[in-house]
PDB file of C-alpha atoms in Angstrom:
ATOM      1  CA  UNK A   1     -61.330  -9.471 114.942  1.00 55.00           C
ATOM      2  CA  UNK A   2     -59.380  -6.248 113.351  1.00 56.00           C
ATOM      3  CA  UNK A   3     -61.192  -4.705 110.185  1.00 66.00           C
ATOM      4  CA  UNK A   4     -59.693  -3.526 107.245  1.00 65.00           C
ATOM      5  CA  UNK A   5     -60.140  -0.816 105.122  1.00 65.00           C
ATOM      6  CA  UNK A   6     -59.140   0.981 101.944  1.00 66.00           C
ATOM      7  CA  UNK A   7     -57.459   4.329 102.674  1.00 64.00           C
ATOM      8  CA  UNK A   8     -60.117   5.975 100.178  1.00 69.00           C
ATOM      9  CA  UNK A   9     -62.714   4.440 102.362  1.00 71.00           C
ATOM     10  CA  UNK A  10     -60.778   5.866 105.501  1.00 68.00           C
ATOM     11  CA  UNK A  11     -60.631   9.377 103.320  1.00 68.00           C
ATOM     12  CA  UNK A  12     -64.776   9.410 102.451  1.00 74.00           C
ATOM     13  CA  UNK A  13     -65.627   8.703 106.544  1.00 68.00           C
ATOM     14  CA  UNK A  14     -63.311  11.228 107.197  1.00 68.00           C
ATOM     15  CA  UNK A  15     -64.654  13.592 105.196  1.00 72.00           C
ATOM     16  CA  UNK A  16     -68.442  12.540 106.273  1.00 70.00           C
ATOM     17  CA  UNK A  17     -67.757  13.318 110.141  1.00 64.00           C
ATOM     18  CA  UNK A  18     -65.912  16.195 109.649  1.00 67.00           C
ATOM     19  CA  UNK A  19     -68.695  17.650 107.138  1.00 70.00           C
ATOM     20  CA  UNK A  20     -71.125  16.626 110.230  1.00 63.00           C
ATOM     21  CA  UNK A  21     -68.734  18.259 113.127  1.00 64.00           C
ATOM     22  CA  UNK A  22     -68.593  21.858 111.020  1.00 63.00           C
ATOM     23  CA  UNK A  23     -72.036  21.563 109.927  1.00 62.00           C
ATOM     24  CA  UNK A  24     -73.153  20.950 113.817  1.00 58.00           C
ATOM     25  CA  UNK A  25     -70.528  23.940 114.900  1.00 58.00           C
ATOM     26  CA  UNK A  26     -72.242  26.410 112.436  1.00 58.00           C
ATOM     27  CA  UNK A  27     -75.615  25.569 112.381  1.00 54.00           C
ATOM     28  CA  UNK A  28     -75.999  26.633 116.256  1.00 51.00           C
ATOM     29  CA  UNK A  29     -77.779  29.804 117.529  1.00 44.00           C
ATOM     30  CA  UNK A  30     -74.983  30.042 120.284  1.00 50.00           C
ATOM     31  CA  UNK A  31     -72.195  31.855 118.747  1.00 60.00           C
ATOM     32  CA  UNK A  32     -69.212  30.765 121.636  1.00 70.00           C
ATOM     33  CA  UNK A  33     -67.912  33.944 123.709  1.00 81.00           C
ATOM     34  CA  UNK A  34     -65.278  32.809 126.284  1.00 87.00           C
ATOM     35  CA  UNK A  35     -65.380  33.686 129.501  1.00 88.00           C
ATOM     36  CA  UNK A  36     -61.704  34.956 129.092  1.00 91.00           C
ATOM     37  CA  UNK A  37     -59.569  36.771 126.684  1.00 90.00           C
ATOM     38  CA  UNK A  38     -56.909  33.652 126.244  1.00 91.00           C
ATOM     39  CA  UNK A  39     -58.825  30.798 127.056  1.00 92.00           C
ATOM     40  CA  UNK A  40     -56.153  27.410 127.471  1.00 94.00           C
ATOM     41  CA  UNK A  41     -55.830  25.191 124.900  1.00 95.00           C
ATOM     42  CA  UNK A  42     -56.484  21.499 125.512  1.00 95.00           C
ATOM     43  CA  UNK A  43     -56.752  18.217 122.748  1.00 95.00           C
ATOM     44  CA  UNK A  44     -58.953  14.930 122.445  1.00 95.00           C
ATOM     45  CA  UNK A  45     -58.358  12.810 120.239  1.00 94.00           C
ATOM     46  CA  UNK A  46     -61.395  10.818 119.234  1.00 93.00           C
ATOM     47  CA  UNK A  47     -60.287   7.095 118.035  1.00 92.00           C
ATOM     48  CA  UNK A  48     -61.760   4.681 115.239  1.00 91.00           C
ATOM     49  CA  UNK A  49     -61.376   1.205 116.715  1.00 92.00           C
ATOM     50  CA  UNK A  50     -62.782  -1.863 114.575  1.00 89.00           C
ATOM     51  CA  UNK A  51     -65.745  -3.385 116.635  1.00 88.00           C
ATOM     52  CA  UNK A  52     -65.331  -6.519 117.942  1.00 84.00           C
ATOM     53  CA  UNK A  53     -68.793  -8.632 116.626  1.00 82.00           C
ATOM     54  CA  UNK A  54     -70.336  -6.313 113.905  1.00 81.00           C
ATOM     55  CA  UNK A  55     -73.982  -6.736 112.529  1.00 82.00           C
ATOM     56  CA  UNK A  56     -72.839  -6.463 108.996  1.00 82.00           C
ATOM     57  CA  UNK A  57     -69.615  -5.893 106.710  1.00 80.00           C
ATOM     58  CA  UNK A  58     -70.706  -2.339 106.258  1.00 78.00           C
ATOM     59  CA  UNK A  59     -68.180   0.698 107.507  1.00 72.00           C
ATOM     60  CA  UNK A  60     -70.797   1.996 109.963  1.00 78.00           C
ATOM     61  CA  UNK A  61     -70.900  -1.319 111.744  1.00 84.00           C
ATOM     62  CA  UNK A  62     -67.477  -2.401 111.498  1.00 86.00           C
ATOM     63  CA  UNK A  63     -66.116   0.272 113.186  1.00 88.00           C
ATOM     64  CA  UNK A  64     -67.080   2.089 116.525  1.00 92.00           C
ATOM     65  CA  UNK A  65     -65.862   5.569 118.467  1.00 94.00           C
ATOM     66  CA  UNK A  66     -63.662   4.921 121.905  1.00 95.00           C
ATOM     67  CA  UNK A  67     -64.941   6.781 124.758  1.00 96.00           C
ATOM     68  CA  UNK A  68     -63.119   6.560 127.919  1.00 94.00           C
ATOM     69  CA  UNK A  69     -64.417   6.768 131.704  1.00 92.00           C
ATOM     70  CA  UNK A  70     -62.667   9.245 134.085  1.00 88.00           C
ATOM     71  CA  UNK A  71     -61.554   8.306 136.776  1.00 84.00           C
ATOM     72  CA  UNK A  72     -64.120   9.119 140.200  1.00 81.00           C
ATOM     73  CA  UNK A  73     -60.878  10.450 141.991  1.00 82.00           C
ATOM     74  CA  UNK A  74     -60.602  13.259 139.997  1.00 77.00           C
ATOM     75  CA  UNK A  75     -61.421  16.566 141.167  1.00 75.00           C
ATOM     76  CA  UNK A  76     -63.327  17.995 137.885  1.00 77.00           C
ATOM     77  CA  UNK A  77     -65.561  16.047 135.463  1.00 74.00           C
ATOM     78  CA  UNK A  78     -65.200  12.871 137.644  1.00 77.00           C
ATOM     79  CA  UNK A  79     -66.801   9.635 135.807  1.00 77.00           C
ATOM     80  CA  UNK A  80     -67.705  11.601 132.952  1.00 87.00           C
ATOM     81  CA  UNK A  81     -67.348  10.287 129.576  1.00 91.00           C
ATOM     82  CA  UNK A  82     -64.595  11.954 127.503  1.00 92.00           C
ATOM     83  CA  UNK A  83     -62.118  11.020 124.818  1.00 95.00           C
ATOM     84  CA  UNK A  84     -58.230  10.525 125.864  1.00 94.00           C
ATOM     85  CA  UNK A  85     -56.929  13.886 125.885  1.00 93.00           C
ATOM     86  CA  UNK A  86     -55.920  16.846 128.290  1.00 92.00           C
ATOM     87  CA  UNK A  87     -54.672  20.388 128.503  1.00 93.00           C
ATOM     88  CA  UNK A  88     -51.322  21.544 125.999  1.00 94.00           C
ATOM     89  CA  UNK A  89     -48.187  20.933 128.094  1.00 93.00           C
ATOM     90  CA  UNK A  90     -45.228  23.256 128.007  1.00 93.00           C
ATOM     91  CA  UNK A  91     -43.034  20.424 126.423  1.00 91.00           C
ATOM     92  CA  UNK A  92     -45.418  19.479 123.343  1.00 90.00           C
ATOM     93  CA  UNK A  93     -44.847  20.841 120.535  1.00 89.00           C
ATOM     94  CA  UNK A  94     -48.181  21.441 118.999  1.00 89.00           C
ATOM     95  CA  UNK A  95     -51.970  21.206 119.858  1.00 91.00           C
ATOM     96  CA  UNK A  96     -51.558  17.570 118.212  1.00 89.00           C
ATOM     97  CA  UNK A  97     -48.854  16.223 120.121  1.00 89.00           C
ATOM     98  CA  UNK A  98     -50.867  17.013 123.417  1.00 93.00           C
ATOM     99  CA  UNK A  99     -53.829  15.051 122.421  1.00 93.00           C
ATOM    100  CA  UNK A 100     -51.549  12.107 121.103  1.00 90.00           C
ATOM    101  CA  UNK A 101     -49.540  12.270 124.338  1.00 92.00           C
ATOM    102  CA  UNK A 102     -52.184  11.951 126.741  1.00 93.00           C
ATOM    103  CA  UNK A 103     -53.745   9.057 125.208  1.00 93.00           C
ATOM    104  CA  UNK A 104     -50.513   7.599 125.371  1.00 92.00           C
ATOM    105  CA  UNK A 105     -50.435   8.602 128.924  1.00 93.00           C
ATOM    106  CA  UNK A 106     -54.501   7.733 129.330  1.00 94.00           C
ATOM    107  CA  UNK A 107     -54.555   4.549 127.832  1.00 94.00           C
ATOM    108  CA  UNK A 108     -51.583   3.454 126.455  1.00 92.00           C
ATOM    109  CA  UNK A 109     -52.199   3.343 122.735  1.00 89.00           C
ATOM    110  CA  UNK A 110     -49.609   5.056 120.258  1.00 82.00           C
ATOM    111  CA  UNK A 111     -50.396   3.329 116.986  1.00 78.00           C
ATOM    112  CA  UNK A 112     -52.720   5.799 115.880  1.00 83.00           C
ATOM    113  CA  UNK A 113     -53.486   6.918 111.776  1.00 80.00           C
ATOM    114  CA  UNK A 114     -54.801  10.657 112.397  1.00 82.00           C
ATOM    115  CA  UNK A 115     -57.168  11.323 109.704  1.00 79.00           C
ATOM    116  CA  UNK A 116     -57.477  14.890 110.805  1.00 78.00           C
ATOM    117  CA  UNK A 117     -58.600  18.177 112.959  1.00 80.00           C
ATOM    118  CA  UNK A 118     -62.097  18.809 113.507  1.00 82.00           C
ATOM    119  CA  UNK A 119     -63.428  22.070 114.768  1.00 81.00           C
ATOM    120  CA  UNK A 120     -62.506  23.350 118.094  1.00 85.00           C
ATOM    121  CA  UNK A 121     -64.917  24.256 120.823  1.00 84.00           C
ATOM    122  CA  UNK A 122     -65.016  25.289 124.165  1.00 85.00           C
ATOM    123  CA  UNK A 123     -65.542  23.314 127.240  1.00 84.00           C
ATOM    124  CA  UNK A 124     -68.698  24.067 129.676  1.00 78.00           C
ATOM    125  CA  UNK A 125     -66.983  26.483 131.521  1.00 84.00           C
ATOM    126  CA  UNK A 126     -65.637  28.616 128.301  1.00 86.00           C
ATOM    127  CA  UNK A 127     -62.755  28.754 129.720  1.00 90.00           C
ATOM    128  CA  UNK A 128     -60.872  26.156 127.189  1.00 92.00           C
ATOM    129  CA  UNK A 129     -60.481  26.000 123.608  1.00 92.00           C
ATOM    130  CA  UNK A 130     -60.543  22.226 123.106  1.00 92.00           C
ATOM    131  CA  UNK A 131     -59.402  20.914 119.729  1.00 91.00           C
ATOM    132  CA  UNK A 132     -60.256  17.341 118.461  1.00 91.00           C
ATOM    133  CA  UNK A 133     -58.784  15.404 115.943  1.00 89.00           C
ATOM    134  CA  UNK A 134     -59.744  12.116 114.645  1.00 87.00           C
ATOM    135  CA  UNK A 135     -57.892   8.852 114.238  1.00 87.00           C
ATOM    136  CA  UNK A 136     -57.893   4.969 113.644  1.00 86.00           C
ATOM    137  CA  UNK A 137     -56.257   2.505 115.498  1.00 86.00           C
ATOM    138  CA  UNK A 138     -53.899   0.458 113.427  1.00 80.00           C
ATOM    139  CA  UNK A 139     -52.175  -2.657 113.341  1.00 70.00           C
ATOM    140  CA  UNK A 140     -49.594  -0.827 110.850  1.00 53.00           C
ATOM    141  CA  UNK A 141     -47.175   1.791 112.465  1.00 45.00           C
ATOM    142  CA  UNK A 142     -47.729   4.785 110.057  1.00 46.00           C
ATOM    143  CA  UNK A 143     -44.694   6.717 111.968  1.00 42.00           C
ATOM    144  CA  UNK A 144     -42.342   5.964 114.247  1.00 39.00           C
ATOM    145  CA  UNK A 145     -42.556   6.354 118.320  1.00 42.00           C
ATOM    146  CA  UNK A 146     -42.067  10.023 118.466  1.00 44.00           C
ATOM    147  CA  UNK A 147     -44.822  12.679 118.279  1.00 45.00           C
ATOM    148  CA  UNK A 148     -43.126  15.076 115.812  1.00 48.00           C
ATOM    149  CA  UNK A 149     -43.246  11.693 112.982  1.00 47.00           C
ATOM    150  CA  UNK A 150     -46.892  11.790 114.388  1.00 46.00           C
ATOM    151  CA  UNK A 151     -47.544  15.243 112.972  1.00 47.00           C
ATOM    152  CA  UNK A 152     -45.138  14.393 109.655  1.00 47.00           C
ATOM    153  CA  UNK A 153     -47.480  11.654 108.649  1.00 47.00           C
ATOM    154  CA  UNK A 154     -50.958  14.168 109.197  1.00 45.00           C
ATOM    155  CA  UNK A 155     -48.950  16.081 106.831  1.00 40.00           C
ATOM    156  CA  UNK A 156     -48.578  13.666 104.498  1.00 41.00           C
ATOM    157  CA  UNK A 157     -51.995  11.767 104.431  1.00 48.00           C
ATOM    158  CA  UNK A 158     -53.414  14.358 102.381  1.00 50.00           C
ATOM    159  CA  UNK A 159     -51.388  14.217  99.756  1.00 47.00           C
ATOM    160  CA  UNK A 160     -51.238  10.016  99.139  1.00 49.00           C
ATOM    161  CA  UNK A 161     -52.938   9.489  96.036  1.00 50.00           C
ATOM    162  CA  UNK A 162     -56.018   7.877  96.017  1.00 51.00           C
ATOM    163  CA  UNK A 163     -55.866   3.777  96.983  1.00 49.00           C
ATOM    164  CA  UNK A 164     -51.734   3.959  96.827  1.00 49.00           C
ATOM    165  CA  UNK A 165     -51.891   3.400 100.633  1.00 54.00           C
ATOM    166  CA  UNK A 166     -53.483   0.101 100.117  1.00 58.00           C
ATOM    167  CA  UNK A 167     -55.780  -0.821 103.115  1.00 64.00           C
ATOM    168  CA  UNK A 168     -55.629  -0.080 106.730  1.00 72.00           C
ATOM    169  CA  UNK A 169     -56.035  -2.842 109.411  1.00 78.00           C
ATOM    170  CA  UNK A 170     -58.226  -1.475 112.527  1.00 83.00           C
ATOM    171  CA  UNK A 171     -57.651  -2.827 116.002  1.00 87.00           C
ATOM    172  CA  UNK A 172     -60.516  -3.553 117.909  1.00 89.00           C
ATOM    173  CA  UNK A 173     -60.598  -2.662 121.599  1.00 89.00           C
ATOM    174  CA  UNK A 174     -59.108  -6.051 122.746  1.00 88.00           C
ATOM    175  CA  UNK A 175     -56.382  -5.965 120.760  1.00 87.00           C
ATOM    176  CA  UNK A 176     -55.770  -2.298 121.151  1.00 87.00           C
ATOM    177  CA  UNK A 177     -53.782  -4.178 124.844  1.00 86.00           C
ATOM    178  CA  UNK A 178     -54.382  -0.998 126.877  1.00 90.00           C
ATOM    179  CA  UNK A 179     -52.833  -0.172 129.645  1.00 91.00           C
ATOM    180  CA  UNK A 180     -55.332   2.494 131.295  1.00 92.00           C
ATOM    181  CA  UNK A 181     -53.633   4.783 134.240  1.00 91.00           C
ATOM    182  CA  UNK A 182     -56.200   4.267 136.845  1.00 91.00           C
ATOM    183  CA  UNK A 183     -55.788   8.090 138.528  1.00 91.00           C
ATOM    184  CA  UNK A 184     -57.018   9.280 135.404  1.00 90.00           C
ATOM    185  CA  UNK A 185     -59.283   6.531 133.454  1.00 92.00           C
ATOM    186  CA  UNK A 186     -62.064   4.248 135.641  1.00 91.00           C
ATOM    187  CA  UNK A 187     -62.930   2.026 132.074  1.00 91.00           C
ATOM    188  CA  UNK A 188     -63.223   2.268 128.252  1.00 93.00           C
ATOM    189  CA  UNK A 189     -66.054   1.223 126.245  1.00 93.00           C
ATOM    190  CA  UNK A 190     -67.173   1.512 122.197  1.00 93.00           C
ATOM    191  CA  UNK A 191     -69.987   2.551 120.247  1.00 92.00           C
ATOM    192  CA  UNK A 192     -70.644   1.773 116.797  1.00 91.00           C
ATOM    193  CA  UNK A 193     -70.750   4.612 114.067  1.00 89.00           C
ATOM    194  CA  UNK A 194     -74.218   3.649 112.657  1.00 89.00           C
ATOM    195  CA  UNK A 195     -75.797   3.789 116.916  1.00 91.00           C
ATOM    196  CA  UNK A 196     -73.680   7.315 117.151  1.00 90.00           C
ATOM    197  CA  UNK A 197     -75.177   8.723 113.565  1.00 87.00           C
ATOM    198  CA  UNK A 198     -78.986   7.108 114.420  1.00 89.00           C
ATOM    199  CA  UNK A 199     -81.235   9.898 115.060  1.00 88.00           C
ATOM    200  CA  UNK A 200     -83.248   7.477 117.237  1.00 90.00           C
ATOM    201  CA  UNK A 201     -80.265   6.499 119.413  1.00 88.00           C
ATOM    202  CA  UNK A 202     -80.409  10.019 120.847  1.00 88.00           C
ATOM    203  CA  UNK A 203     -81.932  12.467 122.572  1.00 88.00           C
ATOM    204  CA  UNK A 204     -81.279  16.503 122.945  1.00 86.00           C
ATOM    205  CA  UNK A 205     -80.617  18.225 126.360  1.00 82.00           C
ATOM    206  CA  UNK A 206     -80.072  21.583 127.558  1.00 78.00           C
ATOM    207  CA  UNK A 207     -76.529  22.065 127.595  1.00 68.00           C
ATOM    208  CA  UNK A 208     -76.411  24.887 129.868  1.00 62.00           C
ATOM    209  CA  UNK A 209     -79.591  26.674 131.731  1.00 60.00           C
ATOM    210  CA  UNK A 210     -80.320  30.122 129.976  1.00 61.00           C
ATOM    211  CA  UNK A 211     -78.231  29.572 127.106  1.00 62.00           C
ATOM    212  CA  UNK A 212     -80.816  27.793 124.434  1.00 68.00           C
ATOM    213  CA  UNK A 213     -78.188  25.285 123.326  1.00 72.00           C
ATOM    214  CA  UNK A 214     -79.193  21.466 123.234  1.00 78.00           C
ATOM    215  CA  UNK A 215     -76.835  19.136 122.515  1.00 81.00           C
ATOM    216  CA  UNK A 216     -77.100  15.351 121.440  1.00 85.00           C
ATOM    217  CA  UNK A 217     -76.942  12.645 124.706  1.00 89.00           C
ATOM    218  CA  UNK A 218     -76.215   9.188 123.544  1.00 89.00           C
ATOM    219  CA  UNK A 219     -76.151   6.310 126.331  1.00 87.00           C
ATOM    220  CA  UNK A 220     -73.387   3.737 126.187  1.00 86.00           C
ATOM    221  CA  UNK A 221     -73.351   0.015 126.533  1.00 86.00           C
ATOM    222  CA  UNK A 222     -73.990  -0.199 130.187  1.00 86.00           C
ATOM    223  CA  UNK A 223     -75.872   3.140 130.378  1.00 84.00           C
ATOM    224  CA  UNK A 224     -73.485   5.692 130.192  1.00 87.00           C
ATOM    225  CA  UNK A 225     -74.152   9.225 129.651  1.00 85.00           C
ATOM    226  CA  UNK A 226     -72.055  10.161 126.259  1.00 89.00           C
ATOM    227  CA  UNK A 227     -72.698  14.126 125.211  1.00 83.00           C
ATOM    228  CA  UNK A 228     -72.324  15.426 122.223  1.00 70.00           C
TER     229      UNK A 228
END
Protein backbone atom coordinates (compact mmCIF):
# COMPACT_ATOMS: atom_id res chain seq x y z
CA UNK A 1 0.00 0.00 0.00
CA UNK A 2 1.16 3.83 -0.85
CA UNK A 3 2.72 5.74 2.25
CA UNK A 4 2.20 9.08 3.16
CA UNK A 5 4.16 11.68 4.35
CA UNK A 6 4.36 15.25 5.61
CA UNK A 7 6.28 17.50 3.20
CA UNK A 8 8.53 18.58 6.32
CA UNK A 9 9.21 14.94 6.74
CA UNK A 10 9.97 14.74 2.87
CA UNK A 11 12.23 18.13 3.53
CA UNK A 12 14.37 16.49 6.79
CA UNK A 13 15.16 13.01 4.51
CA UNK A 14 16.05 15.20 1.94
CA UNK A 15 18.26 17.06 3.69
CA UNK A 16 19.74 13.76 5.57
CA UNK A 17 20.83 12.06 2.11
CA UNK A 18 22.01 14.93 0.60
CA UNK A 19 24.18 15.85 3.86
CA UNK A 20 25.37 11.99 3.39
CA UNK A 21 25.99 12.30 -0.65
CA UNK A 22 28.35 15.69 -0.06
CA UNK A 23 29.78 14.39 3.00
CA UNK A 24 30.75 10.95 1.01
CA UNK A 25 31.93 13.29 -2.17
CA UNK A 26 34.33 15.30 0.13
CA UNK A 27 35.52 13.07 2.52
CA UNK A 28 37.42 10.94 -0.34
CA UNK A 29 41.24 10.89 -0.90
CA UNK A 30 40.47 10.75 -4.76
CA UNK A 31 40.05 14.22 -5.84
CA UNK A 32 38.15 13.36 -9.59
CA UNK A 33 40.43 14.45 -12.71
CA UNK A 34 38.62 13.59 -16.00
CA UNK A 35 40.08 11.94 -18.50
CA UNK A 36 38.97 14.86 -20.84
CA UNK A 37 38.72 18.55 -20.88
CA UNK A 38 34.65 18.56 -21.49
CA UNK A 39 33.59 15.46 -20.18
CA UNK A 40 29.48 14.78 -21.37
CA UNK A 41 26.96 15.40 -19.16
CA UNK A 42 24.49 12.64 -18.30
CA UNK A 43 21.40 12.50 -15.31
CA UNK A 44 19.91 9.72 -12.90
CA UNK A 45 17.40 10.31 -11.15
CA UNK A 46 17.27 8.24 -8.00
CA UNK A 47 13.40 7.58 -6.93
CA UNK A 48 11.67 7.28 -3.36
CA UNK A 49 8.99 4.65 -3.84
CA UNK A 50 6.84 3.60 -0.64
CA UNK A 51 7.71 -0.15 0.10
CA UNK A 52 5.24 -2.47 -0.36
CA UNK A 53 5.18 -4.63 3.31
CA UNK A 54 7.31 -2.44 5.73
CA UNK A 55 8.69 -3.74 9.16
CA UNK A 56 7.51 -0.70 10.95
CA UNK A 57 5.68 2.81 10.44
CA UNK A 58 9.04 4.46 10.61
CA UNK A 59 10.35 6.66 7.35
CA UNK A 60 13.38 4.38 6.91
CA UNK A 61 11.16 1.37 6.47
CA UNK A 62 8.34 2.77 4.73
CA UNK A 63 10.10 3.87 1.98
CA UNK A 64 12.82 2.19 -0.29
CA UNK A 65 15.36 3.48 -3.33
CA UNK A 66 14.37 2.09 -7.09
CA UNK A 67 17.19 0.58 -8.81
CA UNK A 68 16.69 -0.60 -12.24
CA UNK A 69 18.40 -3.62 -14.23
CA UNK A 70 19.93 -2.87 -17.69
CA UNK A 71 19.15 -4.52 -20.14
CA UNK A 72 21.97 -7.66 -21.22
CA UNK A 73 21.63 -6.36 -24.91
CA UNK A 74 23.30 -3.39 -24.30
CA UNK A 75 26.66 -2.79 -25.44
CA UNK A 76 28.15 -0.91 -22.16
CA UNK A 77 27.30 -1.61 -18.50
CA UNK A 78 25.02 -4.55 -19.56
CA UNK A 79 22.91 -5.99 -16.42
CA UNK A 80 24.37 -3.56 -14.22
CA UNK A 81 22.39 -1.91 -11.66
CA UNK A 82 21.75 1.81 -12.29
CA UNK A 83 19.04 4.37 -11.68
CA UNK A 84 16.72 5.51 -14.80
CA UNK A 85 18.70 8.02 -16.45
CA UNK A 86 21.04 8.62 -19.57
CA UNK A 87 23.24 11.08 -21.37
CA UNK A 88 21.77 15.12 -21.95
CA UNK A 89 19.99 15.12 -25.33
CA UNK A 90 20.20 18.03 -27.71
CA UNK A 91 16.36 18.68 -27.26
CA UNK A 92 16.26 18.88 -23.26
CA UNK A 93 16.43 21.74 -21.90
CA UNK A 94 18.42 21.27 -18.79
CA UNK A 95 20.52 18.55 -16.96
CA UNK A 96 17.02 17.86 -15.14
CA UNK A 97 14.85 17.34 -17.93
CA UNK A 98 17.32 14.57 -19.25
CA UNK A 99 17.17 12.55 -16.17
CA UNK A 100 13.25 13.02 -15.94
CA UNK A 101 12.97 12.10 -19.63
CA UNK A 102 14.70 8.96 -19.63
CA UNK A 103 12.91 7.53 -16.82
CA UNK A 104 9.98 8.37 -18.64
CA UNK A 105 11.51 6.67 -21.54
CA UNK A 106 13.16 3.75 -19.04
CA UNK A 107 10.31 2.95 -17.14
CA UNK A 108 7.48 4.84 -17.76
CA UNK A 109 6.92 6.85 -14.61
CA UNK A 110 6.33 10.77 -14.86
CA UNK A 111 4.66 11.52 -11.54
CA UNK A 112 7.70 12.33 -9.85
CA UNK A 113 8.13 15.17 -6.62
CA UNK A 114 12.00 16.10 -7.14
CA UNK A 115 13.26 16.93 -3.83
CA UNK A 116 16.54 18.00 -5.30
CA UNK A 117 20.27 17.80 -6.95
CA UNK A 118 22.83 15.91 -5.28
CA UNK A 119 26.46 16.16 -6.14
CA UNK A 120 27.70 15.21 -9.48
CA UNK A 121 30.36 12.65 -10.16
CA UNK A 122 31.97 11.00 -12.80
CA UNK A 123 31.34 7.66 -14.24
CA UNK A 124 34.23 4.81 -14.20
CA UNK A 125 35.62 5.85 -17.22
CA UNK A 126 35.89 9.81 -16.23
CA UNK A 127 34.71 10.52 -19.14
CA UNK A 128 31.03 11.74 -17.86
CA UNK A 129 29.91 14.18 -15.44
CA UNK A 130 26.80 12.42 -14.13
CA UNK A 131 24.38 14.49 -12.06
CA UNK A 132 21.71 12.91 -9.73
CA UNK A 133 18.79 14.26 -8.35
CA UNK A 134 16.40 12.80 -6.00
CA UNK A 135 12.66 12.27 -6.09
CA UNK A 136 9.41 10.54 -4.72
CA UNK A 137 6.93 8.88 -6.52
CA UNK A 138 3.53 10.37 -6.01
CA UNK A 139 0.05 9.65 -6.30
CA UNK A 140 -0.45 13.64 -6.55
CA UNK A 141 0.66 15.32 -9.91
CA UNK A 142 2.85 18.21 -8.51
CA UNK A 143 3.14 19.65 -12.31
CA UNK A 144 1.72 19.04 -15.30
CA UNK A 145 3.04 16.51 -18.24
CA UNK A 146 5.75 18.67 -19.54
CA UNK A 147 9.37 18.76 -18.29
CA UNK A 148 9.82 22.57 -18.14
CA UNK A 149 6.55 22.49 -15.18
CA UNK A 150 8.95 19.68 -13.91
CA UNK A 151 11.78 22.12 -13.29
CA UNK A 152 9.05 25.09 -12.18
CA UNK A 153 7.93 22.99 -9.30
CA UNK A 154 11.99 22.14 -8.09
CA UNK A 155 11.90 25.78 -8.10
CA UNK A 156 9.25 26.17 -6.04
CA UNK A 157 9.60 23.35 -3.36
CA UNK A 158 12.03 25.32 -1.58
CA UNK A 159 10.22 28.02 -0.91
CA UNK A 160 6.63 26.21 0.46
CA UNK A 161 6.47 27.02 3.94
CA UNK A 162 6.88 24.50 6.30
CA UNK A 163 3.71 21.73 6.49
CA UNK A 164 1.54 24.14 3.93
CA UNK A 165 2.00 21.30 1.37
CA UNK A 166 0.12 18.98 3.56
CA UNK A 167 1.30 15.31 3.05
CA UNK A 168 2.60 13.47 0.12
CA UNK A 169 1.19 10.02 -0.92
CA UNK A 170 4.18 7.58 -2.13
CA UNK A 171 3.53 4.91 -4.72
CA UNK A 172 4.95 1.75 -4.12
CA UNK A 173 6.51 -0.19 -6.99
CA UNK A 174 3.21 -1.98 -7.96
CA UNK A 175 1.34 0.81 -8.26
CA UNK A 176 4.03 2.88 -9.82
CA UNK A 177 2.22 0.54 -13.34
CA UNK A 178 5.55 0.64 -15.21
CA UNK A 179 5.95 0.14 -18.42
CA UNK A 180 9.84 -0.81 -18.69
CA UNK A 181 11.37 -0.56 -22.48
CA UNK A 182 12.95 -3.89 -22.63
CA UNK A 183 16.16 -2.68 -25.04
CA UNK A 184 17.12 -0.67 -22.26
CA UNK A 185 15.74 -2.13 -18.73
CA UNK A 186 15.92 -6.27 -18.01
CA UNK A 187 13.84 -5.65 -14.31
CA UNK A 188 13.37 -3.21 -11.38
CA UNK A 189 13.66 -4.00 -7.86
CA UNK A 190 13.64 -1.83 -4.25
CA UNK A 191 15.61 -1.52 -1.28
CA UNK A 192 14.60 -0.07 1.86
CA UNK A 193 16.35 3.18 3.24
CA UNK A 194 17.19 1.71 6.71
CA UNK A 195 19.10 -1.81 4.56
CA UNK A 196 20.81 1.09 2.19
CA UNK A 197 22.00 3.37 5.43
CA UNK A 198 23.00 -0.11 7.62
CA UNK A 199 26.62 -0.21 7.91
CA UNK A 200 26.27 -4.01 8.18
CA UNK A 201 24.30 -4.34 4.92
CA UNK A 202 27.52 -3.43 3.11
CA UNK A 203 30.71 -4.03 2.23
CA UNK A 204 33.67 -1.72 0.57
CA UNK A 205 35.42 -2.63 -2.77
CA UNK A 206 38.08 -1.28 -4.81
CA UNK A 207 36.51 0.86 -7.21
CA UNK A 208 39.21 0.99 -9.63
CA UNK A 209 42.81 -0.94 -9.40
CA UNK A 210 45.60 1.68 -8.48
CA UNK A 211 43.38 4.35 -7.57
CA UNK A 212 42.80 3.72 -3.54
CA UNK A 213 39.09 4.48 -3.80
CA UNK A 214 36.56 1.92 -2.17
CA UNK A 215 33.22 2.38 -2.58
CA UNK A 216 30.10 0.87 -0.71
CA UNK A 217 28.54 -2.63 -2.55
CA UNK A 218 25.11 -3.37 -1.33
CA UNK A 219 23.37 -6.70 -2.72
CA UNK A 220 19.74 -6.53 -3.75
CA UNK A 221 16.80 -8.76 -3.13
CA UNK A 222 17.78 -11.57 -5.35
CA UNK A 223 21.55 -10.89 -5.10
CA UNK A 224 22.23 -8.10 -7.10
CA UNK A 225 25.32 -6.18 -7.13
CA UNK A 226 24.18 -2.36 -6.20
CA UNK A 227 27.49 0.13 -5.98
CA UNK A 228 27.68 2.96 -4.34
Amino acid sequence: MSSSLTTQALRRMAATIEQRSITAATGSALKWKYAVPEPKQAAVLAMLVATTSPTSHHAMDTLSVLFTVRSRMLRKHAGEVSFPGGALDATDSSILAAALRETREEIGVESVLVLGALPTLPDRSLRIKVSPFLGVACWRPYCGGDVDSVEEEVRHWGSIPEGQMGSVRVKTVEELGMTMNRDEVDSCFSVTLRDLLDPKKRRMQDFRDGTGLKIPVWNGPNNEQIWG
